[in-house]
């Protein structure tokens, strides 16, 4: 036996009949909210809001209370949509449409100036994104010629690519490329000069017999961390790991021992001593 329809079915049928009635009336007298929403590409919610605030009200209603928009209503809505798309606020749109003394060209010129500023800001943002993408992919945004000029003849232009391959998935690589994207040749020249000055100071301190753990040695360790922050923030434990690498890696060892024989080992010792003074065991330090 077929069950009797419940109240929900009855309400649904009634709604459908009312919608059908409204659609039929709209054919002759105007457009429903749904039809206008589809035609203009705006939401029903927006149309209801514009109605509530008196910006664009439908002139007609069906016997069932459905809103209907006339051709004149639709023309006003077209103008609202156009002005909204170019960025005018609803209050400004109301003034443009309803105030006969409104300076429409002036309002549009002011909006045009704001659009131009926004375009310029977006273009600068796009250029910044391009540099960030290049920095992620290349590491160093300098030509080979600029690298040789800024970073010196001992610089290997393959190093950034090698660093990306080795560290490209690390947080430190991301921090490095964010700094790199904001730098040009002059900024990198300042970084290179700071590194050169530090290397010179390390060599001179070793020559002078500065002992690991002394205030002078600890000051140089802090200076190394400050200079290295040009690439990415360096914790004390990470610095211990770098000291080990400087001593063990043939390339780094050659660089430091080229400044002073034994400098790589001496630097590792002053870093270890400073770490111990801060409660860090160099033998168990990790990259963190």
PDB file of C-alpha atoms in Angstrom:
ATOM      1  CA  UNK A   1       0.000   0.000   0.000  1.00  0.00           C
ATOM      2  CA  UNK A   2       1.298   3.433  -0.920  1.00  0.00           C
ATOM      3  CA  UNK A   3       1.933   5.597   2.155  1.00  0.00           C
ATOM      4  CA  UNK A   4       0.262   8.967   2.555  1.00  0.00           C
ATOM      5  CA  UNK A   5       2.540  11.994   1.858  1.00  0.00           C
ATOM      6  CA  UNK A   6       3.862  13.650   4.992  1.00  0.00           C
ATOM      7  CA  UNK A   7       3.854  17.410   5.757  1.00  0.00           C
ATOM      8  CA  UNK A   8       7.279  17.841   4.163  1.00  0.00           C
ATOM      9  CA  UNK A   9       6.027  16.480   0.868  1.00  0.00           C
ATOM     10  CA  UNK A  10       3.008  18.811   1.012  1.00  0.00           C
ATOM     11  CA  UNK A  11       5.199  21.853   1.761  1.00  0.00           C
ATOM     12  CA  UNK A  12       7.563  20.957  -1.061  1.00  0.00           C
ATOM     13  CA  UNK A  13       4.702  20.647  -3.527  1.00  0.00           C
ATOM     14  CA  UNK A  14       3.259  23.964  -2.384  1.00  0.00           C
ATOM     15  CA  UNK A  15       6.628  25.698  -2.767  1.00  0.00           C
ATOM     16  CA  UNK A  16       7.062  24.252  -6.220  1.00  0.00           C
ATOM     17  CA  UNK A  17       3.601  25.441  -7.256  1.00  0.00           C
ATOM     18  CA  UNK A  18       4.295  28.925  -5.868  1.00  0.00           C
ATOM     19  CA  UNK A  19       7.614  29.104  -7.724  1.00  0.00           C
ATOM     20  CA  UNK A  20       5.913  28.007 -10.898  1.00  0.00           C
ATOM     21  CA  UNK A  21       3.231  30.666 -10.405  1.00  0.00           C
ATOM     22  CA  UNK A  22       5.886  33.324  -9.812  1.00  0.00           C
ATOM     23  CA  UNK A  23       7.800  32.283 -12.910  1.00  0.00           C
ATOM     24  CA  UNK A  24       4.612  32.487 -14.953  1.00  0.00           C
ATOM     25  CA  UNK A  25       3.844  35.983 -13.646  1.00  0.00           C
ATOM     26  CA  UNK A  26       7.437  37.037 -14.237  1.00  0.00           C
ATOM     27  CA  UNK A  27       7.178  36.217 -17.891  1.00  0.00           C
ATOM     28  CA  UNK A  28       4.646  39.026 -18.264  1.00  0.00           C
ATOM     29  CA  UNK A  29       5.532  41.501 -15.522  1.00  0.00           C
ATOM     30  CA  UNK A  30       9.213  41.162 -14.593  1.00  0.00           C
ATOM     31  CA  UNK A  31      12.028  38.913 -13.483  1.00  0.00           C
ATOM     32  CA  UNK A  32      12.304  36.986 -10.234  1.00  0.00           C
ATOM     33  CA  UNK A  33      15.265  37.288  -7.901  1.00  0.00           C
ATOM     34  CA  UNK A  34      16.592  33.964  -9.156  1.00  0.00           C
ATOM     35  CA  UNK A  35      16.325  35.032 -12.783  1.00  0.00           C
ATOM     36  CA  UNK A  36      18.098  38.349 -12.108  1.00  0.00           C
ATOM     37  CA  UNK A  37      20.806  36.547 -10.129  1.00  0.00           C
ATOM     38  CA  UNK A  38      21.510  34.292 -13.094  1.00  0.00           C
ATOM     39  CA  UNK A  39      21.341  37.069 -15.672  1.00  0.00           C
ATOM     40  CA  UNK A  40      23.654  39.493 -13.838  1.00  0.00           C
ATOM     41  CA  UNK A  41      25.974  36.979 -12.193  1.00  0.00           C
ATOM     42  CA  UNK A  42      25.328  38.209  -8.657  1.00  0.00           C
ATOM     43  CA  UNK A  43      24.146  36.225  -5.674  1.00  0.00           C
ATOM     44  CA  UNK A  44      20.569  36.163  -4.451  1.00  0.00           C
ATOM     45  CA  UNK A  45      21.932  37.245  -1.087  1.00  0.00           C
ATOM     46  CA  UNK A  46      23.454  40.380  -2.639  1.00  0.00           C
ATOM     47  CA  UNK A  47      20.171  41.238  -4.346  1.00  0.00           C
ATOM     48  CA  UNK A  48      18.321  40.839  -1.051  1.00  0.00           C
ATOM     49  CA  UNK A  49      20.887  43.070   0.694  1.00  0.00           C
ATOM     50  CA  UNK A  50      20.618  45.784  -1.948  1.00  0.00           C
ATOM     51  CA  UNK A  51      16.855  45.610  -1.573  1.00  0.00           C
ATOM     52  CA  UNK A  52      17.051  45.904   2.221  1.00  0.00           C
ATOM     53  CA  UNK A  53      19.295  48.982   2.143  1.00  0.00           C
ATOM     54  CA  UNK A  54      17.258  50.621  -0.602  1.00  0.00           C
ATOM     55  CA  UNK A  55      20.025  50.600  -3.200  1.00  0.00           C
ATOM     56  CA  UNK A  56      18.179  48.547  -5.817  1.00  0.00           C
ATOM     57  CA  UNK A  57      14.654  47.466  -4.977  1.00  0.00           C
ATOM     58  CA  UNK A  58      12.278  45.452  -7.148  1.00  0.00           C
ATOM     59  CA  UNK A  59       9.296  47.534  -8.141  1.00  0.00           C
ATOM     60  CA  UNK A  60       6.757  44.728  -8.242  1.00  0.00           C
ATOM     61  CA  UNK A  61       5.603  41.800  -6.183  1.00  0.00           C
ATOM     62  CA  UNK A  62       3.420  38.881  -7.079  1.00  0.00           C
ATOM     63  CA  UNK A  63       0.222  38.089  -5.216  1.00  0.00           C
ATOM     64  CA  UNK A  64       2.261  35.496  -3.331  1.00  0.00           C
ATOM     65  CA  UNK A  65       4.807  38.139  -2.301  1.00  0.00           C
ATOM     66  CA  UNK A  66       7.629  37.245  -4.676  1.00  0.00           C
ATOM     67  CA  UNK A  67       9.875  40.107  -5.742  1.00  0.00           C
ATOM     68  CA  UNK A  68       9.802  41.044  -9.408  1.00  0.00           C
ATOM     69  CA  UNK A  69      12.266  43.329 -11.175  1.00  0.00           C
ATOM     70  CA  UNK A  70      11.081  45.499 -14.046  1.00  0.00           C
ATOM     71  CA  UNK A  71      13.201  46.549 -17.007  1.00  0.00           C
ATOM     72  CA  UNK A  72      13.969  49.845 -15.233  1.00  0.00           C
ATOM     73  CA  UNK A  73      14.971  47.941 -12.093  1.00  0.00           C
ATOM     74  CA  UNK A  74      17.249  45.757 -14.172  1.00  0.00           C
ATOM     75  CA  UNK A  75      18.912  48.793 -15.729  1.00  0.00           C
ATOM     76  CA  UNK A  76      19.666  50.213 -12.277  1.00  0.00           C
ATOM     77  CA  UNK A  77      21.041  46.847 -11.195  1.00  0.00           C
ATOM     78  CA  UNK A  78      23.307  46.780 -14.242  1.00  0.00           C
ATOM     79  CA  UNK A  79      24.750  50.117 -13.168  1.00  0.00           C
ATOM     80  CA  UNK A  80      25.195  48.916  -9.573  1.00  0.00           C
ATOM     81  CA  UNK A  81      27.090  45.852 -10.801  1.00  0.00           C
ATOM     82  CA  UNK A  82      29.330  47.935 -13.092  1.00  0.00           C
ATOM     83  CA  UNK A  83      30.219  50.444 -10.375  1.00  0.00           C
ATOM     84  CA  UNK A  84      30.771  47.679  -7.828  1.00  0.00           C
ATOM     85  CA  UNK A  85      33.114  45.845 -10.205  1.00  0.00           C
ATOM     86  CA  UNK A  86      35.313  48.927 -10.584  1.00  0.00           C
ATOM     87  CA  UNK A  87      35.576  49.145  -6.817  1.00  0.00           C
ATOM     88  CA  UNK A  88      33.084  51.786  -5.717  1.00  0.00           C
ATOM     89  CA  UNK A  89      31.537  51.233  -2.299  1.00  0.00           C
ATOM     90  CA  UNK A  90      27.770  50.903  -1.964  1.00  0.00           C
ATOM     91  CA  UNK A  91      27.360  54.371  -0.426  1.00  0.00           C
ATOM     92  CA  UNK A  92      29.315  55.927  -3.296  1.00  0.00           C
ATOM     93  CA  UNK A  93      27.239  53.965  -5.801  1.00  0.00           C
ATOM     94  CA  UNK A  94      24.035  55.268  -4.184  1.00  0.00           C
ATOM     95  CA  UNK A  95      25.320  58.841  -4.483  1.00  0.00           C
ATOM     96  CA  UNK A  96      26.293  58.352  -8.138  1.00  0.00           C
ATOM     97  CA  UNK A  97      22.867  56.906  -8.984  1.00  0.00           C
ATOM     98  CA  UNK A  98      20.620  59.145  -6.858  1.00  0.00           C
ATOM     99  CA  UNK A  99      22.353  62.487  -6.279  1.00  0.00           C
ATOM    100  CA  UNK A 100      21.912  64.761  -9.308  1.00  0.00           C
ATOM    101  CA  UNK A 101      24.738  66.977  -8.032  1.00  0.00           C
ATOM    102  CA  UNK A 102      27.191  64.093  -7.657  1.00  0.00           C
ATOM    103  CA  UNK A 103      30.499  64.567  -9.459  1.00  0.00           C
ATOM    104  CA  UNK A 104      30.473  61.243 -11.302  1.00  0.00           C
ATOM    105  CA  UNK A 105      33.619  61.889 -13.392  1.00  0.00           C
ATOM    106  CA  UNK A 106      35.436  63.008 -10.231  1.00  0.00           C
ATOM    107  CA  UNK A 107      34.368  59.865  -8.389  1.00  0.00           C
ATOM    108  CA  UNK A 108      35.508  57.715 -11.280  1.00  0.00           C
ATOM    109  CA  UNK A 109      38.854  59.543 -11.532  1.00  0.00           C
ATOM    110  CA  UNK A 110      39.461  58.998  -7.828  1.00  0.00           C
ATOM    111  CA  UNK A 111      38.608  55.328  -8.221  1.00  0.00           C
ATOM    112  CA  UNK A 112      40.910  55.149 -11.250  1.00  0.00           C
ATOM    113  CA  UNK A 113      43.762  56.533  -9.154  1.00  0.00           C
ATOM    114  CA  UNK A 114      43.139  53.890  -6.490  1.00  0.00           C
ATOM    115  CA  UNK A 115      43.088  51.178  -9.148  1.00  0.00           C
ATOM    116  CA  UNK A 116      46.388  52.456 -10.571  1.00  0.00           C
ATOM    117  CA  UNK A 117      47.955  52.323  -7.096  1.00  0.00           C
ATOM    118  CA  UNK A 118      46.659  48.800  -6.612  1.00  0.00           C
ATOM    119  CA  UNK A 119      48.030  47.738 -10.010  1.00  0.00           C
ATOM    120  CA  UNK A 120      51.427  49.181  -9.130  1.00  0.00           C
ATOM    121  CA  UNK A 121      51.386  47.379  -5.786  1.00  0.00           C
ATOM    122  CA  UNK A 122      50.433  44.101  -7.445  1.00  0.00           C
ATOM    123  CA  UNK A 123      53.157  44.534 -10.072  1.00  0.00           C
ATOM    124  CA  UNK A 124      55.727  45.055  -7.325  1.00  0.00           C
ATOM    125  CA  UNK A 125      54.333  42.032  -5.529  1.00  0.00           C
ATOM    126  CA  UNK A 126      54.635  40.003  -8.734  1.00  0.00           C
ATOM    127  CA  UNK A 127      58.242  41.105  -9.189  1.00  0.00           C
ATOM    128  CA  UNK A 128      58.963  40.106  -5.591  1.00  0.00           C
ATOM    129  CA  UNK A 129      57.398  36.696  -6.183  1.00  0.00           C
ATOM    130  CA  UNK A 130      59.538  36.238  -9.300  1.00  0.00           C
ATOM    131  CA  UNK A 131      62.662  37.008  -7.283  1.00  0.00           C
ATOM    132  CA  UNK A 132      61.578  34.628  -4.535  1.00  0.00           C
ATOM    133  CA  UNK A 133      61.003  31.848  -7.092  1.00  0.00           C
ATOM    134  CA  UNK A 134      64.409  32.505  -8.671  1.00  0.00           C
ATOM    135  CA  UNK A 135      66.040  32.523  -5.251  1.00  0.00           C
ATOM    136  CA  UNK A 136      64.497  29.164  -4.383  1.00  0.00           C
ATOM    137  CA  UNK A 137      65.745  27.708  -7.661  1.00  0.00           C
ATOM    138  CA  UNK A 138      69.135  29.416  -7.914  1.00  0.00           C
ATOM    139  CA  UNK A 139      70.025  30.387  -4.360  1.00  0.00           C
ATOM    140  CA  UNK A 140      72.005  33.465  -5.364  1.00  0.00           C
ATOM    141  CA  UNK A 141      70.489  36.133  -7.623  1.00  0.00           C
ATOM    142  CA  UNK A 142      73.755  37.305  -9.133  1.00  0.00           C
ATOM    143  CA  UNK A 143      75.205  36.592 -12.547  1.00  0.00           C
ATOM    144  CA  UNK A 144      78.443  34.617 -12.726  1.00  0.00           C
ATOM    145  CA  UNK A 145      80.256  37.860 -13.518  1.00  0.00           C
ATOM    146  CA  UNK A 146      78.675  39.641 -10.539  1.00  0.00           C
ATOM    147  CA  UNK A 147      79.562  36.738  -8.260  1.00  0.00           C
ATOM    148  CA  UNK A 148      83.211  36.927  -9.282  1.00  0.00           C
ATOM    149  CA  UNK A 149      83.270  40.692  -8.801  1.00  0.00           C
ATOM    150  CA  UNK A 150      81.365  40.789  -5.506  1.00  0.00           C
ATOM    151  CA  UNK A 151      82.462  37.573  -3.823  1.00  0.00           C
ATOM    152  CA  UNK A 152      86.034  37.400  -5.106  1.00  0.00           C
ATOM    153  CA  UNK A 153      88.024  35.128  -7.425  1.00  0.00           C
ATOM    154  CA  UNK A 154      87.961  32.290  -4.904  1.00  0.00           C
ATOM    155  CA  UNK A 155      84.195  32.015  -5.147  1.00  0.00           C
ATOM    156  CA  UNK A 156      82.855  28.996  -7.039  1.00  0.00           C
ATOM    157  CA  UNK A 157      79.598  29.839  -8.895  1.00  0.00           C
ATOM    158  CA  UNK A 158      78.584  26.167  -8.623  1.00  0.00           C
ATOM    159  CA  UNK A 159      78.356  26.416  -4.824  1.00  0.00           C
ATOM    160  CA  UNK A 160      74.766  27.793  -4.690  1.00  0.00           C
ATOM    161  CA  UNK A 161      73.477  24.923  -6.838  1.00  0.00           C
ATOM    162  CA  UNK A 162      75.386  22.422  -4.723  1.00  0.00           C
ATOM    163  CA  UNK A 163      73.974  23.977  -1.562  1.00  0.00           C
ATOM    164  CA  UNK A 164      70.425  23.773  -2.940  1.00  0.00           C
ATOM    165  CA  UNK A 165      70.914  20.118  -3.817  1.00  0.00           C
ATOM    166  CA  UNK A 166      72.217  19.378  -0.342  1.00  0.00           C
ATOM    167  CA  UNK A 167      70.060  21.640   1.814  1.00  0.00           C
ATOM    168  CA  UNK A 168      67.088  22.513  -0.406  1.00  0.00           C
ATOM    169  CA  UNK A 169      64.540  20.794   1.823  1.00  0.00           C
ATOM    170  CA  UNK A 170      65.697  22.399   5.063  1.00  0.00           C
ATOM    171  CA  UNK A 171      64.288  25.349   6.972  1.00  0.00           C
ATOM    172  CA  UNK A 172      67.677  27.046   6.747  1.00  0.00           C
ATOM    173  CA  UNK A 173      67.588  26.967   2.942  1.00  0.00           C
ATOM    174  CA  UNK A 174      64.195  28.664   2.977  1.00  0.00           C
ATOM    175  CA  UNK A 175      65.519  31.315   5.356  1.00  0.00           C
ATOM    176  CA  UNK A 176      68.565  31.813   3.153  1.00  0.00           C
ATOM    177  CA  UNK A 177      66.587  32.282  -0.075  1.00  0.00           C
ATOM    178  CA  UNK A 178      64.238  34.751   1.628  1.00  0.00           C
ATOM    179  CA  UNK A 179      67.273  36.882   2.469  1.00  0.00           C
ATOM    180  CA  UNK A 180      68.798  36.300  -0.944  1.00  0.00           C
ATOM    181  CA  UNK A 181      65.654  37.470  -2.747  1.00  0.00           C
ATOM    182  CA  UNK A 182      65.919  40.854  -1.027  1.00  0.00           C
ATOM    183  CA  UNK A 183      69.586  41.422  -1.926  1.00  0.00           C
ATOM    184  CA  UNK A 184      71.360  42.902  -4.886  1.00  0.00           C
ATOM    185  CA  UNK A 185      75.086  43.205  -5.618  1.00  0.00           C
ATOM    186  CA  UNK A 186      75.625  45.999  -3.072  1.00  0.00           C
ATOM    187  CA  UNK A 187      74.005  44.052  -0.251  1.00  0.00           C
ATOM    188  CA  UNK A 188      76.015  40.937  -1.085  1.00  0.00           C
ATOM    189  CA  UNK A 189      79.148  43.079  -1.215  1.00  0.00           C
ATOM    190  CA  UNK A 190      78.458  44.133   2.376  1.00  0.00           C
ATOM    191  CA  UNK A 191      77.989  40.496   3.417  1.00  0.00           C
ATOM    192  CA  UNK A 192      81.224  39.476   1.667  1.00  0.00           C
ATOM    193  CA  UNK A 193      83.108  42.330   3.348  1.00  0.00           C
ATOM    194  CA  UNK A 194      81.820  41.239   6.772  1.00  0.00           C
ATOM    195  CA  UNK A 195      82.956  37.658   6.125  1.00  0.00           C
ATOM    196  CA  UNK A 196      86.388  38.832   4.949  1.00  0.00           C
ATOM    197  CA  UNK A 197      86.818  41.055   8.014  1.00  0.00           C
ATOM    198  CA  UNK A 198      85.851  38.156  10.286  1.00  0.00           C
ATOM    199  CA  UNK A 199      88.312  35.790   8.598  1.00  0.00           C
ATOM    200  CA  UNK A 200      91.054  38.377   9.050  1.00  0.00           C
ATOM    201  CA  UNK A 201      90.169  38.855  12.712  1.00  0.00           C
ATOM    202  CA  UNK A 202      90.215  35.085  13.304  1.00  0.00           C
ATOM    203  CA  UNK A 203      93.671  34.782  11.747  1.00  0.00           C
ATOM    204  CA  UNK A 204      95.024  37.697  13.756  1.00  0.00           C
ATOM    205  CA  UNK A 205      93.573  36.314  16.994  1.00  0.00           C
ATOM    206  CA  UNK A 206      95.179  32.941  16.385  1.00  0.00           C
ATOM    207  CA  UNK A 207      98.513  34.630  15.681  1.00  0.00           C
ATOM    208  CA  UNK A 208      98.171  36.563  18.934  1.00  0.00           C
ATOM    209  CA  UNK A 209      97.683  33.351  20.908  1.00  0.00           C
ATOM    210  CA  UNK A 210      94.080  34.049  21.932  1.00  0.00           C
ATOM    211  CA  UNK A 211      92.998  31.053  24.000  1.00  0.00           C
ATOM    212  CA  UNK A 212      89.724  29.174  23.530  1.00  0.00           C
ATOM    213  CA  UNK A 213      87.267  30.193  26.247  1.00  0.00           C
ATOM    214  CA  UNK A 214      88.795  33.644  26.709  1.00  0.00           C
ATOM    215  CA  UNK A 215      86.628  36.765  26.378  1.00  0.00           C
ATOM    216  CA  UNK A 216      88.385  37.626  23.096  1.00  0.00           C
ATOM    217  CA  UNK A 217      87.727  34.156  21.654  1.00  0.00           C
ATOM    218  CA  UNK A 218      84.112  34.132  22.843  1.00  0.00           C
ATOM    219  CA  UNK A 219      83.622  37.546  21.257  1.00  0.00           C
ATOM    220  CA  UNK A 220      84.806  36.178  17.922  1.00  0.00           C
ATOM    221  CA  UNK A 221      82.417  33.229  18.234  1.00  0.00           C
ATOM    222  CA  UNK A 222      79.530  35.659  18.789  1.00  0.00           C
ATOM    223  CA  UNK A 223      80.690  37.747  15.856  1.00  0.00           C
ATOM    224  CA  UNK A 224      80.690  34.630  13.669  1.00  0.00           C
ATOM    225  CA  UNK A 225      77.074  33.946  14.609  1.00  0.00           C
ATOM    226  CA  UNK A 226      76.118  37.538  13.808  1.00  0.00           C
ATOM    227  CA  UNK A 227      77.836  37.452  10.422  1.00  0.00           C
ATOM    228  CA  UNK A 228      76.342  34.073   9.610  1.00  0.00           C
ATOM    229  CA  UNK A 229      72.852  35.444  10.326  1.00  0.00           C
ATOM    230  CA  UNK A 230      73.207  37.109   6.913  1.00  0.00           C
ATOM    231  CA  UNK A 231      72.450  33.625   5.554  1.00  0.00           C
ATOM    232  CA  UNK A 232      70.137  32.212   8.234  1.00  0.00           C
ATOM    233  CA  UNK A 233      69.815  32.302  12.049  1.00  0.00           C
ATOM    234  CA  UNK A 234      72.525  30.172  13.637  1.00  0.00           C
ATOM    235  CA  UNK A 235      72.004  28.521  17.032  1.00  0.00           C
ATOM    236  CA  UNK A 236      74.968  27.639  19.214  1.00  0.00           C
ATOM    237  CA  UNK A 237      74.501  23.924  18.576  1.00  0.00           C
ATOM    238  CA  UNK A 238      74.364  24.543  14.829  1.00  0.00           C
ATOM    239  CA  UNK A 239      77.529  26.597  15.159  1.00  0.00           C
ATOM    240  CA  UNK A 240      79.257  23.618  16.827  1.00  0.00           C
ATOM    241  CA  UNK A 241      78.234  21.482  13.846  1.00  0.00           C
ATOM    242  CA  UNK A 242      79.640  24.096  11.469  1.00  0.00           C
ATOM    243  CA  UNK A 243      82.925  24.149  13.411  1.00  0.00           C
ATOM    244  CA  UNK A 244      83.241  20.401  12.938  1.00  0.00           C
ATOM    245  CA  UNK A 245      82.477  20.721   9.240  1.00  0.00           C
ATOM    246  CA  UNK A 246      85.004  23.530   8.761  1.00  0.00           C
ATOM    247  CA  UNK A 247      87.670  21.256  10.210  1.00  0.00           C
ATOM    248  CA  UNK A 248      86.651  18.002   8.490  1.00  0.00           C
ATOM    249  CA  UNK A 249      85.473  19.126   5.054  1.00  0.00           C
ATOM    250  CA  UNK A 250      88.428  19.469   2.642  1.00  0.00           C
ATOM    251  CA  UNK A 251      86.975  22.542   0.946  1.00  0.00           C
ATOM    252  CA  UNK A 252      86.250  24.474   4.129  1.00  0.00           C
ATOM    253  CA  UNK A 253      89.475  23.341   5.782  1.00  0.00           C
ATOM    254  CA  UNK A 254      91.450  24.552   2.759  1.00  0.00           C
ATOM    255  CA  UNK A 255      89.740  27.951   2.987  1.00  0.00           C
ATOM    256  CA  UNK A 256      90.496  28.502   6.691  1.00  0.00           C
ATOM    257  CA  UNK A 257      93.942  26.907   6.633  1.00  0.00           C
ATOM    258  CA  UNK A 258      94.689  29.098   3.628  1.00  0.00           C
ATOM    259  CA  UNK A 259      94.167  32.113   5.886  1.00  0.00           C
ATOM    260  CA  UNK A 260      96.383  30.616   8.622  1.00  0.00           C
ATOM    261  CA  UNK A 261      97.657  27.039   8.851  1.00  0.00           C
ATOM    262  CA  UNK A 262      95.623  25.289  11.528  1.00  0.00           C
ATOM    263  CA  UNK A 263      92.923  27.970  11.634  1.00  0.00           C
ATOM    264  CA  UNK A 264      90.098  25.486  10.936  1.00  0.00           C
ATOM    265  CA  UNK A 265      91.013  23.450  14.021  1.00  0.00           C
ATOM    266  CA  UNK A 266      91.541  26.552  16.158  1.00  0.00           C
ATOM    267  CA  UNK A 267      88.143  27.906  15.135  1.00  0.00           C
ATOM    268  CA  UNK A 268      86.466  24.599  16.023  1.00  0.00           C
ATOM    269  CA  UNK A 269      88.139  24.740  19.451  1.00  0.00           C
ATOM    270  CA  UNK A 270      86.974  28.287  20.267  1.00  0.00           C
ATOM    271  CA  UNK A 271      83.424  27.392  19.181  1.00  0.00           C
ATOM    272  CA  UNK A 272      83.452  24.270  21.387  1.00  0.00           C
ATOM    273  CA  UNK A 273      84.734  26.242  24.361  1.00  0.00           C
ATOM    274  CA  UNK A 274      82.033  28.883  23.946  1.00  0.00           C
ATOM    275  CA  UNK A 275      79.377  26.173  23.652  1.00  0.00           C
ATOM    276  CA  UNK A 276      80.513  24.564  26.904  1.00  0.00           C
ATOM    277  CA  UNK A 277      80.265  27.948  28.622  1.00  0.00           C
ATOM    278  CA  UNK A 278      76.608  27.984  27.581  1.00  0.00           C
ATOM    279  CA  UNK A 279      75.896  24.475  28.857  1.00  0.00           C
ATOM    280  CA  UNK A 280      76.227  22.690  25.509  1.00  0.00           C
ATOM    281  CA  UNK A 281      78.252  19.502  25.138  1.00  0.00           C
ATOM    282  CA  UNK A 282      80.024  19.785  21.751  1.00  0.00           C
ATOM    283  CA  UNK A 283      80.267  16.013  21.506  1.00  0.00           C
ATOM    284  CA  UNK A 284      76.502  15.598  21.466  1.00  0.00           C
ATOM    285  CA  UNK A 285      75.466  18.824  19.695  1.00  0.00           C
ATOM    286  CA  UNK A 286      73.114  18.407  16.756  1.00  0.00           C
ATOM    287  CA  UNK A 287      71.844  20.642  13.977  1.00  0.00           C
ATOM    288  CA  UNK A 288      68.912  22.298  15.709  1.00  0.00           C
TER     289      UNK A 288
END
